[in-house]
Coordinates of C-alpha atoms in Angstrom, one line a residue:
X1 CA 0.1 7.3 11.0
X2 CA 2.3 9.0 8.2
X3 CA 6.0 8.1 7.8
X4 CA 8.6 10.4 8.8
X5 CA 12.4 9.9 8.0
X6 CA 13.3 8.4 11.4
X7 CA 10.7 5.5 11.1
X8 CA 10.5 3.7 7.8
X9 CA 7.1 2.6 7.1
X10 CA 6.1 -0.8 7.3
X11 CA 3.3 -0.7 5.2
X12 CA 3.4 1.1 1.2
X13 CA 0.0 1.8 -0.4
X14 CA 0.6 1.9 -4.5
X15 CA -3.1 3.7 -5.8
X16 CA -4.1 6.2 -8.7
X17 CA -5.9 9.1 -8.6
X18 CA -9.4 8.9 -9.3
X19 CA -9.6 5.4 -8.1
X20 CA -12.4 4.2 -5.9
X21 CA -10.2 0.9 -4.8
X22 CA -7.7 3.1 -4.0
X23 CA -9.9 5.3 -1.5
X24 CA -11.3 1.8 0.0
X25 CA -8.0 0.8 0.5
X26 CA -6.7 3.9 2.0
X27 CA -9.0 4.3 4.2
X28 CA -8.4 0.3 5.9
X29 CA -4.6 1.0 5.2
X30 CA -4.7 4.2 7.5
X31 CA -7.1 2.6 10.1
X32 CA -5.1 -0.5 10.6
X33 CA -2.0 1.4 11.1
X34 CA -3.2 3.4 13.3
X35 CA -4.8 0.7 15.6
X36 CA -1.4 -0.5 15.3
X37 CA 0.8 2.3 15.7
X38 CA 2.9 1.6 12.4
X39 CA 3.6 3.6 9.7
X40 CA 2.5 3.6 6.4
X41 CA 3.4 5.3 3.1
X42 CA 1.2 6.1 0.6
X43 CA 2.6 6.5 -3.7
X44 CA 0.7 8.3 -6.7
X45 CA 1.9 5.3 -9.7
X46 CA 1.4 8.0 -12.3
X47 CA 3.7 10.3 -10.5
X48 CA 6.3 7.7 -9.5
X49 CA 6.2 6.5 -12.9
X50 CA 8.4 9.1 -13.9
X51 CA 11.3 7.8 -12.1
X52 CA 10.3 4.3 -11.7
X53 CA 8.9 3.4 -15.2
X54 CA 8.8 -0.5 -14.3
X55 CA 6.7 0.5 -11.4
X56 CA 3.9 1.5 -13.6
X57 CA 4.4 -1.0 -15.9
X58 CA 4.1 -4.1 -13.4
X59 CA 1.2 -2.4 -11.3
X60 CA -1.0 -0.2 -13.5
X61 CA -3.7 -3.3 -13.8
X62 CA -3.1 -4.2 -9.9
X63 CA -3.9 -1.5 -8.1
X64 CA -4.5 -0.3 -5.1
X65 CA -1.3 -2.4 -4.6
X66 CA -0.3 -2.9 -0.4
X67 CA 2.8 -4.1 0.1
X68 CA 4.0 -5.3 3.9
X69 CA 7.9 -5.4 5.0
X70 CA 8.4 -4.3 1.1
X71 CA 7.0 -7.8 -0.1
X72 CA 3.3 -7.5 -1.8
X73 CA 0.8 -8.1 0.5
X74 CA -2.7 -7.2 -1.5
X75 CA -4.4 -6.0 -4.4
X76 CA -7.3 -4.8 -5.5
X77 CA -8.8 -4.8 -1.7
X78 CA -7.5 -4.8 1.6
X79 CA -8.8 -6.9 4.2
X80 CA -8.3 -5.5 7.7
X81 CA -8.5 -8.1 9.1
X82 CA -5.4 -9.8 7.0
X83 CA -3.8 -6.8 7.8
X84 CA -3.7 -6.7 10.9
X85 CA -2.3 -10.5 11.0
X86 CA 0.4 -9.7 8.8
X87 CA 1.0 -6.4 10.9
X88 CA 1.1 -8.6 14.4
X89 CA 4.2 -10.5 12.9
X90 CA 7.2 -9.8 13.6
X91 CA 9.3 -7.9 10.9
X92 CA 11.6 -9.7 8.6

């Protein structure tokens, strides 16, 4: 479930283009969040990097980065299962 501007998402999805990881994680991401009803958000690095230079600085070797209620959740992969836990609790 994409995010629209009435419903912040609760889950952000940091990836690259051209990055297998990042189509593995994507596709658990978008899954979960549906099963779940929540909303998720998905950002290119290299494009965001333009305005958000420290972005792409503290991420480039990290991702596909997931972050959950804006604090970092995984890298690397995402475990649907860890996911779904962290997506079951209550927001903070």
């Amino acid at each position: 479930m994409e995010r629209t501007a009435a419903a912040p998402a609760r889950v952000r999805l940091l990836t690259r283009t051209g990055c297998h990881l990042c189509e593995e994680a994507r596709a658990v991401v978008a899954q979960v969040c549906a099963e779940a009803g929540e909303m998720y958000e998905e950002v290119d690095l290299d494009r965001a990097a333009a305005d958000d230079p420290d972005l792409l600085r503290r991420y480039t070797d990290e991702v596909p980065v997931a972050f959950v209620d804006g604090a970092q959740h995984a890298y690397w992969r995402v475990d649907p299962a860890r996911l779904r836990a962290a997506l079951a609790r209550a927001r903070t």
